[in-house]
Coordinates of C-alpha atoms in Angstrom, one line a residue:
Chain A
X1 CA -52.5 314.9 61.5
X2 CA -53.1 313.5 58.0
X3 CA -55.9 310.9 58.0
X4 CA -55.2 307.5 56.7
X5 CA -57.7 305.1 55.0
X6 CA -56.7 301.5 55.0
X7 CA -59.4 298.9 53.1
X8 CA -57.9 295.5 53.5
X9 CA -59.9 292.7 54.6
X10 CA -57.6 290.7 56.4
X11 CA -57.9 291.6 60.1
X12 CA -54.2 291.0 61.2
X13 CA -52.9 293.1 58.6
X14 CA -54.9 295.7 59.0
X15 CA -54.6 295.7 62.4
X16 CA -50.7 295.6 61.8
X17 CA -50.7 298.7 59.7
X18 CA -52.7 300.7 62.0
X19 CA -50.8 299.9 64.9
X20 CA -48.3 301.5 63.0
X21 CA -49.9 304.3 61.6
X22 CA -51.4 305.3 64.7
X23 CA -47.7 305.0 66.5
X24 CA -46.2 308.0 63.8
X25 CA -49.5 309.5 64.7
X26 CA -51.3 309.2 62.2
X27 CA -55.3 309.3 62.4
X28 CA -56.6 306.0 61.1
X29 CA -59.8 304.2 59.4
X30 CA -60.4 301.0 58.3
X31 CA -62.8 299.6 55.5
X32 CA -63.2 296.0 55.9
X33 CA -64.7 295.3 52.7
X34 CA -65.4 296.8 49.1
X35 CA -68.3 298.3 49.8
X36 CA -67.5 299.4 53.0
X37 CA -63.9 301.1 52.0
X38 CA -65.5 302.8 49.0
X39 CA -68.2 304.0 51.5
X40 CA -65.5 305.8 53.7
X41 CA -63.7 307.3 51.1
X42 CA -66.3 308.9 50.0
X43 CA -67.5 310.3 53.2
X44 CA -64.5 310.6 54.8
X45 CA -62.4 312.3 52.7
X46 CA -59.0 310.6 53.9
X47 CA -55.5 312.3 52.6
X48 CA -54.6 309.1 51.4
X49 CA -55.8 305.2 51.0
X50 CA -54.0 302.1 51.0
X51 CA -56.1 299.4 49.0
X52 CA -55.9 296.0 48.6
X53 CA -57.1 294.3 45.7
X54 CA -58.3 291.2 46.1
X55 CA -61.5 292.2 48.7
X56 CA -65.1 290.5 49.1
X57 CA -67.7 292.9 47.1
X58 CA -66.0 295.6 45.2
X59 CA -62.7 294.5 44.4
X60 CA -60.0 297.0 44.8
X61 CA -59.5 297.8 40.7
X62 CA -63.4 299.2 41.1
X63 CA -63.0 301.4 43.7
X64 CA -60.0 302.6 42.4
X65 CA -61.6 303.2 39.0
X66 CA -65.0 304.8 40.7
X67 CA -62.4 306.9 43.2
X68 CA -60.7 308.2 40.3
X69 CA -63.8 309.1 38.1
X70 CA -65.7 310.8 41.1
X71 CA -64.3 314.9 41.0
X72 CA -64.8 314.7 45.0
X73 CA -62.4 311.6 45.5
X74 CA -60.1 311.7 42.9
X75 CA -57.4 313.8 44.0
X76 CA -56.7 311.3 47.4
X77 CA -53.5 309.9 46.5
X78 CA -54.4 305.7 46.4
X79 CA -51.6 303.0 47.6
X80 CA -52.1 299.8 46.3
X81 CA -51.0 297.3 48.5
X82 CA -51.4 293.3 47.4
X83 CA -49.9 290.1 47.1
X84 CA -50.5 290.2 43.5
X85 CA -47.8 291.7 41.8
X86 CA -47.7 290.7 38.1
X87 CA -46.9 293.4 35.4
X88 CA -50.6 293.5 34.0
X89 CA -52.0 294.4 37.6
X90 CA -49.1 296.9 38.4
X91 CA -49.8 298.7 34.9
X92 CA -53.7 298.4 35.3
X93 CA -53.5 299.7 38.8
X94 CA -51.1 302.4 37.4
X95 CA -53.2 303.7 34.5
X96 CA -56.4 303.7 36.4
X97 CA -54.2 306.2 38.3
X98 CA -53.0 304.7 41.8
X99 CA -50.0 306.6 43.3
X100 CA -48.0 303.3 43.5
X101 CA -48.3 299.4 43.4
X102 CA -46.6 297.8 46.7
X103 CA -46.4 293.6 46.6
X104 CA -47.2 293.0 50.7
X105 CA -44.7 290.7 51.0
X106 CA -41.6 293.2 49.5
X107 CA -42.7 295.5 52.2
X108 CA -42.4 296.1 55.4
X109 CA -45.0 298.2 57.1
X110 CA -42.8 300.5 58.4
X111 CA -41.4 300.7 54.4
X112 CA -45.3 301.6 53.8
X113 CA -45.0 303.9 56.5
X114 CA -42.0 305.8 54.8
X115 CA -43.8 305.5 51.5
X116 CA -47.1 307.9 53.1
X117 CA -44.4 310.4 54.4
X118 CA -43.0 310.3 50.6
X119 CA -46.4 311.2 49.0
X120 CA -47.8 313.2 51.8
X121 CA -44.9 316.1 52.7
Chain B
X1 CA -24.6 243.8 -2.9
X2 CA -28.1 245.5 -1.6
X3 CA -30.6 246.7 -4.7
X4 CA -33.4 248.3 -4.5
X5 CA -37.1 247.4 -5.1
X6 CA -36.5 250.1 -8.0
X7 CA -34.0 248.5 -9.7
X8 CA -35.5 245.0 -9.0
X9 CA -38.4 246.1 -10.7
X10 CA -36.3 247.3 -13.4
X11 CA -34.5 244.5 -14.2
X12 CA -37.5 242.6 -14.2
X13 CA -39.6 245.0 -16.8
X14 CA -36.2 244.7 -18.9
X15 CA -35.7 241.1 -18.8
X16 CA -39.4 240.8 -19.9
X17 CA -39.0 243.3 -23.0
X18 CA -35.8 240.9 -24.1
X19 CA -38.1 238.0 -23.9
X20 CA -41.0 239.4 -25.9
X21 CA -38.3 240.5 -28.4
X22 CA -36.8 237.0 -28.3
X23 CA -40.4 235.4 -28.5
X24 CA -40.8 237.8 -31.7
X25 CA -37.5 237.1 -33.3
X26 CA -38.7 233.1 -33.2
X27 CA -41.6 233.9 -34.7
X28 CA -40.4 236.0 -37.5
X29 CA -37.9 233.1 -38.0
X30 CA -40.9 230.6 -38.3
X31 CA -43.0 233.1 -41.1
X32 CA -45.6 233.5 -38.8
X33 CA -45.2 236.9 -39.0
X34 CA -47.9 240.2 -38.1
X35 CA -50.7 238.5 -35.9
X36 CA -47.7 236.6 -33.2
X37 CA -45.8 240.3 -33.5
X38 CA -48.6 241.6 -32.3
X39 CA -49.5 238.8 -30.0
X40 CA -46.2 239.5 -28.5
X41 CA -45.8 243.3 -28.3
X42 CA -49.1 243.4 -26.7
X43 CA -47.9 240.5 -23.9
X44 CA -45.0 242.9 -23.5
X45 CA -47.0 246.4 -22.7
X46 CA -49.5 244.1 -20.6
X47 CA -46.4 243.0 -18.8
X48 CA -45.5 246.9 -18.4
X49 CA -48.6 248.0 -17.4
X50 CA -48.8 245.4 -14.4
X51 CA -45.7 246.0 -13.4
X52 CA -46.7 250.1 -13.0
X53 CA -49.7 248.7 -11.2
X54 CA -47.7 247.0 -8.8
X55 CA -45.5 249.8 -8.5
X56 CA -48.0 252.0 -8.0
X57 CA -50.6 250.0 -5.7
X58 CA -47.4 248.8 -2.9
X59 CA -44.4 251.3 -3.8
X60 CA -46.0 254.7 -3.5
X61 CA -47.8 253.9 -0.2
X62 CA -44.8 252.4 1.0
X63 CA -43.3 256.2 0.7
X64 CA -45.6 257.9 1.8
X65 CA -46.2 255.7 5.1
X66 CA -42.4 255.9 5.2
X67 CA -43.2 260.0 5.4
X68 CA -45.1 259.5 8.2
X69 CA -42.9 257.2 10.1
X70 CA -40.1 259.8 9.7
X71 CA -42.5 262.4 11.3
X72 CA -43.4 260.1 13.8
X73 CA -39.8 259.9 15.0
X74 CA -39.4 263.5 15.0
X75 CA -42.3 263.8 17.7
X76 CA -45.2 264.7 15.8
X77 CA -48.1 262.3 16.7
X78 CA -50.5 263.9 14.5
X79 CA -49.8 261.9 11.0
X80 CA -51.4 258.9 10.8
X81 CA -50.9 256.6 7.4
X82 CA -53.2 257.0 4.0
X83 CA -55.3 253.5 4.3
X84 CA -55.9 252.0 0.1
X85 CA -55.5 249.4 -1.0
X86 CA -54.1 246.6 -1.6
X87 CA -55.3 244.7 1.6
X88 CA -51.6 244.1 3.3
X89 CA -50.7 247.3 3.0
X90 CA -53.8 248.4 4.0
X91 CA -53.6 246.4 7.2
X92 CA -49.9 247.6 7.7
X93 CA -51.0 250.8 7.7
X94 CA -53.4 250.4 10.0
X95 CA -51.5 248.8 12.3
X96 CA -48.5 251.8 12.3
X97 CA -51.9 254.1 12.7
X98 CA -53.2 252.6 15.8
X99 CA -49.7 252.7 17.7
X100 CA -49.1 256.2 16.6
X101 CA -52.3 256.7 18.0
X102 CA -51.6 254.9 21.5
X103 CA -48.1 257.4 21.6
X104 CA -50.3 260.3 20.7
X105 CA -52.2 259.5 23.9
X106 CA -49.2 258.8 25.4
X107 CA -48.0 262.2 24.9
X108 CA -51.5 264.0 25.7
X109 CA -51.0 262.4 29.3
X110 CA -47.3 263.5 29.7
X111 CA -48.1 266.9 29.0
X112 CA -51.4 267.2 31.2
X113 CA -49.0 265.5 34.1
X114 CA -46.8 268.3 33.3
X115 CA -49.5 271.4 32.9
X116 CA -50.8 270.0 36.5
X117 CA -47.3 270.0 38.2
X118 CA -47.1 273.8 37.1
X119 CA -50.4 274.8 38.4
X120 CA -50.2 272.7 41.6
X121 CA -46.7 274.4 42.2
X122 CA -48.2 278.0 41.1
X123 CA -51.1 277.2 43.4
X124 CA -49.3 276.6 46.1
X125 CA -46.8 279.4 45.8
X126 CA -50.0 281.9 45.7
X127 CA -51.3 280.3 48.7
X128 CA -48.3 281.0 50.5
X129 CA -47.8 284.4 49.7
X130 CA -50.2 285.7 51.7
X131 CA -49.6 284.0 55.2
X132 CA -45.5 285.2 54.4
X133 CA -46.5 288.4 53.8
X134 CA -48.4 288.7 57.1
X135 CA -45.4 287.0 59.0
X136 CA -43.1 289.4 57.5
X137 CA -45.5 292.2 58.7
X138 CA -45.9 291.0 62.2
X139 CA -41.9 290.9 62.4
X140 CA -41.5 293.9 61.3
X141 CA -43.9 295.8 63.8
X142 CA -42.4 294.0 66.9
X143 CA -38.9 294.2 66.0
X144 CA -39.4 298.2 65.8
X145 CA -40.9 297.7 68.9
X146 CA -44.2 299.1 68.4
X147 CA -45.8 296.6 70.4
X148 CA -42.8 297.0 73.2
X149 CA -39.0 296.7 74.4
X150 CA -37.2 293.2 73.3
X151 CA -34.9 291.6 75.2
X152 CA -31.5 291.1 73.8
X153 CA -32.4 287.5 73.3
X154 CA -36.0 288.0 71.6
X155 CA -34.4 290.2 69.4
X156 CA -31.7 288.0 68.1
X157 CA -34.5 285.2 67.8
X158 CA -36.3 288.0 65.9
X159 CA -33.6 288.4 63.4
X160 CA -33.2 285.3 62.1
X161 CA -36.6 284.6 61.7
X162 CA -36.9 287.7 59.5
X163 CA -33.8 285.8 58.0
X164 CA -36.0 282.2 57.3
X165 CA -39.2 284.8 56.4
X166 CA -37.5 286.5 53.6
X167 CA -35.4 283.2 52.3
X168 CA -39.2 281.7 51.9
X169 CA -40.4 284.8 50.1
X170 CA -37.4 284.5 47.7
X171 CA -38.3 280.9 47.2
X172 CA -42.0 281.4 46.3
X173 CA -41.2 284.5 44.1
X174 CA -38.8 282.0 42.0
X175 CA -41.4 279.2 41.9
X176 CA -44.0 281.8 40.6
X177 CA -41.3 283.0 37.8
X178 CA -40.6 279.4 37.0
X179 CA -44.4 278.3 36.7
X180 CA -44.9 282.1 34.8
X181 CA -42.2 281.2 32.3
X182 CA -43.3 277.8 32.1
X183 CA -46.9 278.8 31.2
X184 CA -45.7 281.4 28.9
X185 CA -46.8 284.2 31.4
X186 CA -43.6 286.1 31.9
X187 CA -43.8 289.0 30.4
X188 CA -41.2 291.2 29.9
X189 CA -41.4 295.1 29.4
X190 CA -38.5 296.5 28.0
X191 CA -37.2 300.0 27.9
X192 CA -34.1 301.6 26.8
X193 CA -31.4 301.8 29.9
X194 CA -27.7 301.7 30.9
X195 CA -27.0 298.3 32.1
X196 CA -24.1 299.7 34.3
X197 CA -26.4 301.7 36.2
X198 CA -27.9 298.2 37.2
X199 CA -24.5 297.0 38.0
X200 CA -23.7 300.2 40.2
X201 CA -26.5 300.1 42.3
X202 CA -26.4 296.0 42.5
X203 CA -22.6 296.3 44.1
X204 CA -23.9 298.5 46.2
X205 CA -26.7 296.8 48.0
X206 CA -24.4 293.6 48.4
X207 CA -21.8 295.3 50.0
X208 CA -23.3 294.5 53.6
X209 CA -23.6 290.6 53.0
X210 CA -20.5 290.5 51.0
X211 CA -18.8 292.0 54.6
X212 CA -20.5 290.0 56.1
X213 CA -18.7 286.2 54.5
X214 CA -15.6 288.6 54.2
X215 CA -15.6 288.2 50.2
X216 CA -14.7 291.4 48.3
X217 CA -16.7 292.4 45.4
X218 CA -14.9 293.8 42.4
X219 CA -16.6 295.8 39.7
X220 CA -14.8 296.6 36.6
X221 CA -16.4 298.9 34.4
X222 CA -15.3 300.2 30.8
X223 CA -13.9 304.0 30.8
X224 CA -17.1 305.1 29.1
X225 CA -20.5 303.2 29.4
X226 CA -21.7 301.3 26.4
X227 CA -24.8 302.1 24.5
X228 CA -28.4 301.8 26.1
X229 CA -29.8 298.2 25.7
X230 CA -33.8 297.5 26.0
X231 CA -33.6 295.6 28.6
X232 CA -36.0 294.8 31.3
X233 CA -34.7 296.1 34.3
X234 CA -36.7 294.1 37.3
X235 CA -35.9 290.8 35.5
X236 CA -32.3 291.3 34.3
X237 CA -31.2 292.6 38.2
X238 CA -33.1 289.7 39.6
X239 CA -31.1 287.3 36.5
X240 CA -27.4 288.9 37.3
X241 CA -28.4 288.7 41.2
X242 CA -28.7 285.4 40.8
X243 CA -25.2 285.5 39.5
X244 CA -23.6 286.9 42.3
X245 CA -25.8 285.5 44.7
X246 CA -24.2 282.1 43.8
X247 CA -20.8 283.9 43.6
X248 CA -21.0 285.1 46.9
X249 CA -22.4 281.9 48.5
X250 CA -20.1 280.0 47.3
X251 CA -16.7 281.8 47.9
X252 CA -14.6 281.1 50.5
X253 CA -13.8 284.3 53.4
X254 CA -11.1 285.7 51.4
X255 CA -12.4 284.9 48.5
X256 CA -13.0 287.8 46.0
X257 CA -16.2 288.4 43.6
X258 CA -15.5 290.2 40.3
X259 CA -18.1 291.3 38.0
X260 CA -17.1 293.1 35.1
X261 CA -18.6 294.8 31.9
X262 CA -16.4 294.6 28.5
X263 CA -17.9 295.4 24.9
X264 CA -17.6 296.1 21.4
X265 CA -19.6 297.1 18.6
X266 CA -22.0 294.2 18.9
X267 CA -22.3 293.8 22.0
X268 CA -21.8 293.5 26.0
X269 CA -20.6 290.8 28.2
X270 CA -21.5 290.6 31.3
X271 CA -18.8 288.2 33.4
X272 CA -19.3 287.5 37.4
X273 CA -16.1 285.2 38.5
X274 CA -15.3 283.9 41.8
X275 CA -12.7 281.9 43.4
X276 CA -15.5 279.3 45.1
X277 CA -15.8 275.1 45.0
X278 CA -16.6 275.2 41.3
X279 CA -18.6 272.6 39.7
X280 CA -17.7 269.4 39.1
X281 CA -16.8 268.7 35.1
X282 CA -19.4 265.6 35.3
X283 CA -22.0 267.6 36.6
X284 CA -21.3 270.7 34.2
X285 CA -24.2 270.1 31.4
X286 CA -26.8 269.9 34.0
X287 CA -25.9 273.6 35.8
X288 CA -29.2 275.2 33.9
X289 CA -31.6 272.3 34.7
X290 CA -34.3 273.4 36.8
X291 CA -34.1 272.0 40.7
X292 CA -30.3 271.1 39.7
X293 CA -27.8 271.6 42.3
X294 CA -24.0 270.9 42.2
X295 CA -23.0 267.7 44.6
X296 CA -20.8 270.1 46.3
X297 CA -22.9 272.8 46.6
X298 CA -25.2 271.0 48.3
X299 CA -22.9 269.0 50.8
X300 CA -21.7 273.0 51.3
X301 CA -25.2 275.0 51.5
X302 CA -28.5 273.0 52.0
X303 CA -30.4 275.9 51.1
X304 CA -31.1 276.4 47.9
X305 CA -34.0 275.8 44.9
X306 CA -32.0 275.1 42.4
X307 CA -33.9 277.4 40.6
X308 CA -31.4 280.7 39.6
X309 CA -29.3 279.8 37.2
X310 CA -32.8 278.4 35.2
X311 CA -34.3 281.9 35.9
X312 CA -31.4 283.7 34.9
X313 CA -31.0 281.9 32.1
X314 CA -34.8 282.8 30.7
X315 CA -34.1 286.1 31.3
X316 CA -31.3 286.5 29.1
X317 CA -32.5 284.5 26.4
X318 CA -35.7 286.5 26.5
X319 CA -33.1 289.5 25.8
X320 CA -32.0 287.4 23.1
X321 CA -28.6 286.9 24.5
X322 CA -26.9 283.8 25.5
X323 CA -25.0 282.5 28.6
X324 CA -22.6 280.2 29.6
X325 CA -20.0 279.2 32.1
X326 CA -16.5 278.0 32.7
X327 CA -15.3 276.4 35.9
X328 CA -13.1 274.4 37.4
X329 CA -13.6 272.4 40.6
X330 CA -11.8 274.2 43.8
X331 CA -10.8 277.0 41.2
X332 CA -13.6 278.9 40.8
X333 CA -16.6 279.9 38.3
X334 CA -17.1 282.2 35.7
X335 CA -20.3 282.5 34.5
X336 CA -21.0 285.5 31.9
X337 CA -23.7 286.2 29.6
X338 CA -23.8 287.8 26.2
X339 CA -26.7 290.7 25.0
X340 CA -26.3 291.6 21.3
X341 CA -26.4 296.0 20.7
X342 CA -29.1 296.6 17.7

């Protein structure tokens, strides 16, 4: 089953989405900071990544920008998922080349959920 | 009969001319001719000459300071008076300058009150986002029952908290678009698109609550759709749901919600009429106040911000179109706005 990388550093939430994730079987790892979540990208290879952007170390426009310049990482499609949501940090996220910009509180996780299946068939 | 320092000061020079004329005329009568002539022409340009001075040294300031006060009463606290002399005027001037001062200060505070209200409010609504997001999360995983089987009863509970959740997201997106357009931070991003497309798909989605109050909603459409507009899209469906938001809560069951499209060369118009309270006539020029709600509507719904039809309003003036309304209390409300073709 596809693996799923979520970097978020608020516990609920990402204990939320995995709970989730791990019920429509998906395999999942967490990155509770910048650094870490870069880290595990880059070893672990996941099928996809849902990043928040606001994050202690690295914030999530970095490792979006250093996932997409790095040959290994940069075909993993990247989520964005964050409470920001104005149209600078939707196109900014967008042209550094995440898949999709989703404001947390327009959706639901199981919305996320059908989102991954979108991208991932 | 009023005259003016002008024509005072015109009579005056004139009057003296006559008399140094007059004053010559004796003298030539008493042979005492060239030296008094001279005597008396040169008494009447000193007499000119002061009078100049005069006109000069008091009237001229006295326009320009009255420049200044004019500007002053338009609002601009900027302009202060030219201080020369003579001494009175000099003083008066300084006087004017240090209350223009005092209102400039004035004005400095009002606006930093105001700058501080936005950010407090835009604070706030950040700071809330979060913790609503996570709510609206946790909801969502136990009402699909990942975390196990709900009673009837939890569930219900469930609902309508999702119910409260989502009405407080609404509410803090509107404050952040009210504090974005207040700091000049909504930005729109236009692109060329079918505005009954939007309509279509906005009808659709509000089927289920418009089933719901039992309130049908009516979409009439021109044969063929008119030309694209650049429009942009997020912003103008969240300005004409507004619209029909407040259409639909305030119809009665029964009631019906038309929106229709009409337009010619110039333009569109965009109408959404219901058959609801209406708004009171004395009430009417407030509608597009921000935090303004209708006596009635309140008395009928105390939920609400207050804050749509100032939204949707800044939307379609950012368009460049206009909006407006007609309505009639216990009749109904039509409000339509205008977007011009180019």
């Amino acid at each position: 089953m596809a693996k799923i990388l979520i970097i978020e550093d608020d516990k609920f939430l990402r204990e939320l989405l995995s709970q989730k994730l791990l019920k429509e079987g998906y395999e999942v790892i967490e990155g509770i900071d910048g650094e870490a979540g870069l880290k595990k990208l880059q070893e672990e290879k996941p099928d996809l990544a849902l990043l928040d952007l606001i994050l202690p170390g690295l914030d999530g426009f970095e490792i979006l920008s250093r996932a997409k310049s790095n040959p290994e990482t940069a075909g993993i499609p990247v989520l964005i998922l964050s409470n920001l949501g104005q149209q600078e940090e939707v196109e900014k996220a967008l042209k550094l080349g995440a898949t999709d910009f989703l404001i947390k509180a327009h959706f639901t996780p199981g919305e996320i959920v059908s989102k991954i299946k979108a991208i991932l068939v | 009969m009023r005259l003016s320092i002008n024509t005072i000061v015109g009579i005056i020079v004139l009057l003296l001319v006559l008399a140094g004329f007059l004053a010559v005329f004796f003298a030539v009568e008493k042979e005492q001719t060239v030296p008094l002539l001279m005597v008396a022409i040169a008494n009447v340009e000193a007499v000119i000459l002061l009078v100049f001075l005069i006109t000069r040294g008091v009237l001229q300031p006295l326009k320009d300071y009255r420049k200044v006060i004019h500007k002053v009463g338009e609002g601009d606290f900027t302009v202060r008076m030219k201080l020369g002399a003579p001494k009175e005027i000099r003083e008066f001037g300084q006087g004017l300058n240090d209350m223009i001062e005092r209102l400039e200060h004035a004005q400095e505070r009002e606006k930093q009150i105001e700058r501080l209200k936005t950010e407090f409010v835009s604070l706030v609504a950040h700071q809330l986002r979060a913790p609503l997001s996570d709510i609206k999360w946790a909801l969502d995983v136990l009402k699909d029952e990942d975390m196990g089987k709900l009673s009837a009863q939890q569930r219900s509970v469930l609902e309508k908290t999702v119910l409260s959740n989502e009405r407080m997201i609404r509410l803090v997106n509107d404050l952040l678009n009210v504090t974005r357009i207040e700091e000049g931070r909504y930005l729109f991003h236009r692109e060329l698109s079918q505005i009954t497309d939007l309509l279509l798909v906005m009808v659709e989605a509000y089927k289920p609550a418009a089933a719901r109050k039992k309130v049908e909603v009516v979409l009439e459409l021109p044969q063929n759709p008119p030309p694209l507009l650049l429009l942009d899209k997020e912003k103008m469906e969240l300005a004409i749901q507004n619209l029909v938001d407040n259409a639909l809560k305030y119809s009665p069951a029964g009631g019906r919600v038309t929106i229709s499209l009409v337009y010619d060369t110039k333009g569109v118009e965009v109408k959404v009429r219901d058959q609801g309270m209406g708004i009171p006539e004395s009430e009417q020029k407030r509608v597009f106040e921000k935090f303004f709600r209708a006596s009635n509507a309140r008395a009928k719904e105390p939920e609400g911000t207050g804050l749509g039809l100032y939204l949707a309003k800044n939307i379609v003036e950012a368009h460049g179109g206009t909006m407006s309304f007609v309505s009639k209390e216990n009749e109904g409300t039509t409000f339509s706005f205008k977007l011009q073709i180019k």
